[in-house]
CSV table of C-alpha atoms in Angstrom, one decimal:
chain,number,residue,atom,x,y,z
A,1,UNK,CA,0.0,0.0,0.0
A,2,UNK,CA,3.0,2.3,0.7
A,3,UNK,CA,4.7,1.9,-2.4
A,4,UNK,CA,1.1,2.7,-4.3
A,5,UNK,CA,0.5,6.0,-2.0
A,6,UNK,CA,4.0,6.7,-3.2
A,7,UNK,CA,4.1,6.3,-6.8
A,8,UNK,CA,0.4,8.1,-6.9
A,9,UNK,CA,2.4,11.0,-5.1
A,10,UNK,CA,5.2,11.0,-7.5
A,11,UNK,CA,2.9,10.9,-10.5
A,12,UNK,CA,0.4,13.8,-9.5
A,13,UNK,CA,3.7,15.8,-8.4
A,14,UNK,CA,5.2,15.4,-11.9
A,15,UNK,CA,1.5,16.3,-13.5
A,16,UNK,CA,1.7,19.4,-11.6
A,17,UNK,CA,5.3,20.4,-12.4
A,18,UNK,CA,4.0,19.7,-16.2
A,19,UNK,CA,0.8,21.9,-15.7
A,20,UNK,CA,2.7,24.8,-13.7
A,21,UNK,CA,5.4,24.9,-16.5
A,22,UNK,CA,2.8,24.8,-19.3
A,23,UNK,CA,0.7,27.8,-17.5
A,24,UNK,CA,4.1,29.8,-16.9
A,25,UNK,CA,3.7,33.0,-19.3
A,26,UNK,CA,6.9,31.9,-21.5
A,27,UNK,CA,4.6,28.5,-22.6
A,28,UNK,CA,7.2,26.1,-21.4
A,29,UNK,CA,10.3,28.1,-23.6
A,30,UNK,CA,12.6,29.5,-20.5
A,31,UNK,CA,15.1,26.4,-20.4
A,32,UNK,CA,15.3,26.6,-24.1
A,33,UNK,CA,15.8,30.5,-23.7
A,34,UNK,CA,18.5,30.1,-21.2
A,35,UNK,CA,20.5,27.8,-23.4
A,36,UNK,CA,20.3,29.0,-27.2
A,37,UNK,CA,21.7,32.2,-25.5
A,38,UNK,CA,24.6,30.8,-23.9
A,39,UNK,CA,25.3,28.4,-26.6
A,40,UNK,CA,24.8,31.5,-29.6
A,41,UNK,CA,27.8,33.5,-27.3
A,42,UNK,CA,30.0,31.1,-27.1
A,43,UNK,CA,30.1,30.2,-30.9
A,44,UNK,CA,30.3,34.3,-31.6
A,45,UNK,CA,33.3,34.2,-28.9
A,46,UNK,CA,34.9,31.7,-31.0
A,47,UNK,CA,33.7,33.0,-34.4
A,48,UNK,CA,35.3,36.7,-33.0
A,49,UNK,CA,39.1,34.7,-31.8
A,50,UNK,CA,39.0,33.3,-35.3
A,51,UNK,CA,38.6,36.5,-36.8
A,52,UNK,CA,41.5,37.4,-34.8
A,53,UNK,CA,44.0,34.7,-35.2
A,54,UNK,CA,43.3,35.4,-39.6
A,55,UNK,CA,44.5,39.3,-39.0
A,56,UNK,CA,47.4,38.5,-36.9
A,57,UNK,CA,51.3,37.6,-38.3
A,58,UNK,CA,52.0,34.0,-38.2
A,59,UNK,CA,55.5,34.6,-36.8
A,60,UNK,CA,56.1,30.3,-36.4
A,61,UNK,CA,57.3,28.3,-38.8
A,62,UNK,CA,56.8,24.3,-38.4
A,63,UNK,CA,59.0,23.8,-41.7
A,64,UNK,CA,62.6,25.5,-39.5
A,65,UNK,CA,65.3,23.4,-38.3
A,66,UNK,CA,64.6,25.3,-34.8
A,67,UNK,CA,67.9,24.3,-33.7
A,68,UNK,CA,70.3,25.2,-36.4
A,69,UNK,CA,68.4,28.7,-36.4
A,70,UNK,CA,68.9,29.2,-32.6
A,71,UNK,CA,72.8,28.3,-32.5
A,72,UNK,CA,72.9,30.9,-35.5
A,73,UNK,CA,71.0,33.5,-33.2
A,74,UNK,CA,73.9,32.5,-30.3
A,75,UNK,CA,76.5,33.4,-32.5
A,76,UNK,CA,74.8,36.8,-33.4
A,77,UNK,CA,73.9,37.5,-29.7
A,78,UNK,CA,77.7,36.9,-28.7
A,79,UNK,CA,78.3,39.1,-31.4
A,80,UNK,CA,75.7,41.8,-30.3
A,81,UNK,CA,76.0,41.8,-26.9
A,82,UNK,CA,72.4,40.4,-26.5
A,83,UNK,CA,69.9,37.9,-25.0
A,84,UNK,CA,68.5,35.6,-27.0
A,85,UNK,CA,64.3,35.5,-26.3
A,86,UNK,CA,62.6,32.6,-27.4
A,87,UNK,CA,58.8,32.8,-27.6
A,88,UNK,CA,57.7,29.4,-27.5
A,89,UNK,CA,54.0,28.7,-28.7
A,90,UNK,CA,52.5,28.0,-32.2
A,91,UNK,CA,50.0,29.4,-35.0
A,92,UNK,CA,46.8,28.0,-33.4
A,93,UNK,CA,47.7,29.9,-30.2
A,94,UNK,CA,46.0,33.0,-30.1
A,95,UNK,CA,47.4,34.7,-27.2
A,96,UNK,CA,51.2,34.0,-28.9
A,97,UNK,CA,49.7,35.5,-32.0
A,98,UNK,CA,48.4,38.7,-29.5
A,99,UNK,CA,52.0,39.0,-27.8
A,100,UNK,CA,53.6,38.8,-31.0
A,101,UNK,CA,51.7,41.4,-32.4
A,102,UNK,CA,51.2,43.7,-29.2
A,103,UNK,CA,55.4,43.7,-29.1
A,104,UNK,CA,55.5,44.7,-32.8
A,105,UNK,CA,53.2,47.0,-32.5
A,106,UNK,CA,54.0,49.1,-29.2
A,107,UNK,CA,56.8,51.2,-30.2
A,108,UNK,CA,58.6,51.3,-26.8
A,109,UNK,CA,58.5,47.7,-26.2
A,110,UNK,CA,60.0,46.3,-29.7
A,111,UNK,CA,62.5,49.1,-28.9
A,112,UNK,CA,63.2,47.7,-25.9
A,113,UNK,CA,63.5,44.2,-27.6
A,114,UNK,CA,65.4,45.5,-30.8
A,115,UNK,CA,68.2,46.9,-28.5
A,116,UNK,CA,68.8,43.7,-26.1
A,117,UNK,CA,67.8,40.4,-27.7
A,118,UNK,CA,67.8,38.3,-30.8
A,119,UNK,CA,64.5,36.9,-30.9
A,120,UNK,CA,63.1,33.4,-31.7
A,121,UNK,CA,59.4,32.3,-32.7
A,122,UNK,CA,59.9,28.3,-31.5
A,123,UNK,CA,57.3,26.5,-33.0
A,124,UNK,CA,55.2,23.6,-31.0
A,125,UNK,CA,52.8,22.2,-33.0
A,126,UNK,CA,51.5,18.9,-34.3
A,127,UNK,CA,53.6,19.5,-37.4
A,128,UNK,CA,56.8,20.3,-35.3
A,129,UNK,CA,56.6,19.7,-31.6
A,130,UNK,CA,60.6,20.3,-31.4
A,131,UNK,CA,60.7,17.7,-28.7
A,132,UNK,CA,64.7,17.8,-28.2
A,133,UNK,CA,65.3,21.2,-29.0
A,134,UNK,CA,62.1,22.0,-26.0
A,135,UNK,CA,63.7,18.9,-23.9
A,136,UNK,CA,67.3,20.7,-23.4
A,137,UNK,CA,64.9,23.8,-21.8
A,138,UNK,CA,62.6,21.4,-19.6
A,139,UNK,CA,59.7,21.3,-21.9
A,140,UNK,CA,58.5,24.6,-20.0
A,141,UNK,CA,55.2,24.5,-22.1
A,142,UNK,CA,54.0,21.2,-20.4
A,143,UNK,CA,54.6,22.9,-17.2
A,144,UNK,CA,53.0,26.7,-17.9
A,145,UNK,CA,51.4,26.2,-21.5
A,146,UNK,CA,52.1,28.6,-24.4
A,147,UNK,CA,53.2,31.6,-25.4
A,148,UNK,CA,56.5,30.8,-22.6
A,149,UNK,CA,59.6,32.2,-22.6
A,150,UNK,CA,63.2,30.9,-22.7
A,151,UNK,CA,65.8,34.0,-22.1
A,152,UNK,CA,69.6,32.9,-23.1
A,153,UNK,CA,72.4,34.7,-22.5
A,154,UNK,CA,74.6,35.3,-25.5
A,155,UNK,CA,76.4,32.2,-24.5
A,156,UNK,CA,73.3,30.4,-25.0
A,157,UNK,CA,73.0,29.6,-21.3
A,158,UNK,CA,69.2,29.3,-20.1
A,159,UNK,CA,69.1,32.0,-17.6
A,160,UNK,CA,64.9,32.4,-17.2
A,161,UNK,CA,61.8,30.8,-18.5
A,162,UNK,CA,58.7,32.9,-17.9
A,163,UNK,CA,55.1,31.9,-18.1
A,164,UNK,CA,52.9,34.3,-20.0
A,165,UNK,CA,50.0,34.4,-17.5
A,166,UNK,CA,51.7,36.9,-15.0
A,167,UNK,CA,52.3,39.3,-18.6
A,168,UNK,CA,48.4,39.3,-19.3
A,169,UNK,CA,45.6,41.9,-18.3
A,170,UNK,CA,42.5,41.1,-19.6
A,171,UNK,CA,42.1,39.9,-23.0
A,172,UNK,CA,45.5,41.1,-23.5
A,173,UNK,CA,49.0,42.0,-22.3
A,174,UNK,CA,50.0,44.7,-19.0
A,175,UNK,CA,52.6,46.8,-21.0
A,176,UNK,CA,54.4,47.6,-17.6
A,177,UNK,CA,54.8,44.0,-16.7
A,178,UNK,CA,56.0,43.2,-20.4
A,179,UNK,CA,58.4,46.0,-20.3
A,180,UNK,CA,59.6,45.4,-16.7
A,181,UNK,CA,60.0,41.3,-17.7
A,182,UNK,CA,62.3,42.6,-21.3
A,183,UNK,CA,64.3,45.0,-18.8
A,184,UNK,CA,64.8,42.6,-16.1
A,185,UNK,CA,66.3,39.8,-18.8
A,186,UNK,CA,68.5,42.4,-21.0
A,187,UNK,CA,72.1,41.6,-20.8
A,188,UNK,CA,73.8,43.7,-18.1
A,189,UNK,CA,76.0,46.5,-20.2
A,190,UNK,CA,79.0,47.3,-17.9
């Protein structure tokens, strides 16, 4: 008898839940209203970083012999006087694209750059994951994700790695904490 006064409870509680829902002024819509919503922003969100990623320079290149290119730029920075800064990340990242770009573009920062270090784009990606040349800096981009940073000095001793995360502020980059991170990692002139 119990199990029949509870099933007879359960039913008429569900019929009521369907009648209040179907006599609620948005006809039975609001879950449907919530979602498509949602759902509608995030594809725009993603339709807008696409956008984005097309305008941007694709500074990486999957196709270079990374290492060969960045014993080349240890020569040059012995030769300079300079850092070596390697930007780790890939194409398909679109904050590497944005600090790529936000450098390039912010006169006082790719000064900044231009004076103390040779610069590297190293690529990770599916076509090029660089595993030994990334292995010889402890595969920093398993540990803090991409863009990172590998500072050398000019004898191509690792002297820093730098997640990105402490350089962003909002949906971009803190131009202080950029500027203080290239002027903290310059060569020491003496």
């Amino acid at each position: 008898m119990k199990k029949l006064i509870i099933f007879a409870s359960l039913g008429l509680s569900a019929f009521a839940f369907s009648q209040e829902v179907k006599n609620s002024p948005d006809n039975g819509k609001q879950k449907t209203a919530l979602i498509v919503p949602a759902e509608q922003a995030k594809l725009e969100a993603q339709k807008k970083a696409a956008e984005e990623k097309a305008k941007l320079p694709k500074p990486y290149d999957p196709k270079a012999d990374a290492q060969a290119d960045i014993n080349k730029l240890i020569a040059q920075a012995k030769k300079e006087g300079k850092n070596v800064m390697i930007q780790a990340g890939g194409n398909w990242c679109i904050w590497c694209l944005r600090f790529n770009n936000y450098v390039q573009t912010t006169p006082e920062l790719k000064e900044l750059v231009d004076k103390n270090y040779v610069y590297y784009h190293l690529n990770f990606s599916p076509d090029n994951k660089n595993e030994k040349v990334f292995a010889q800096y402890g595969n920093p981009g398993e540990k803090f994700g991409y863009p990172v940073f590998i500072v050398l000095d000019k004898d191509g001793k690792m002297i820093k790695v730098q997640q990105s995360d402490v350089l962003e502020e909002g949906k971009g980059y803190s131009k202080e904490k950029v500027k203080e991170f290239f002027t903290t990692w310059a060569p020491k002139k003496g």
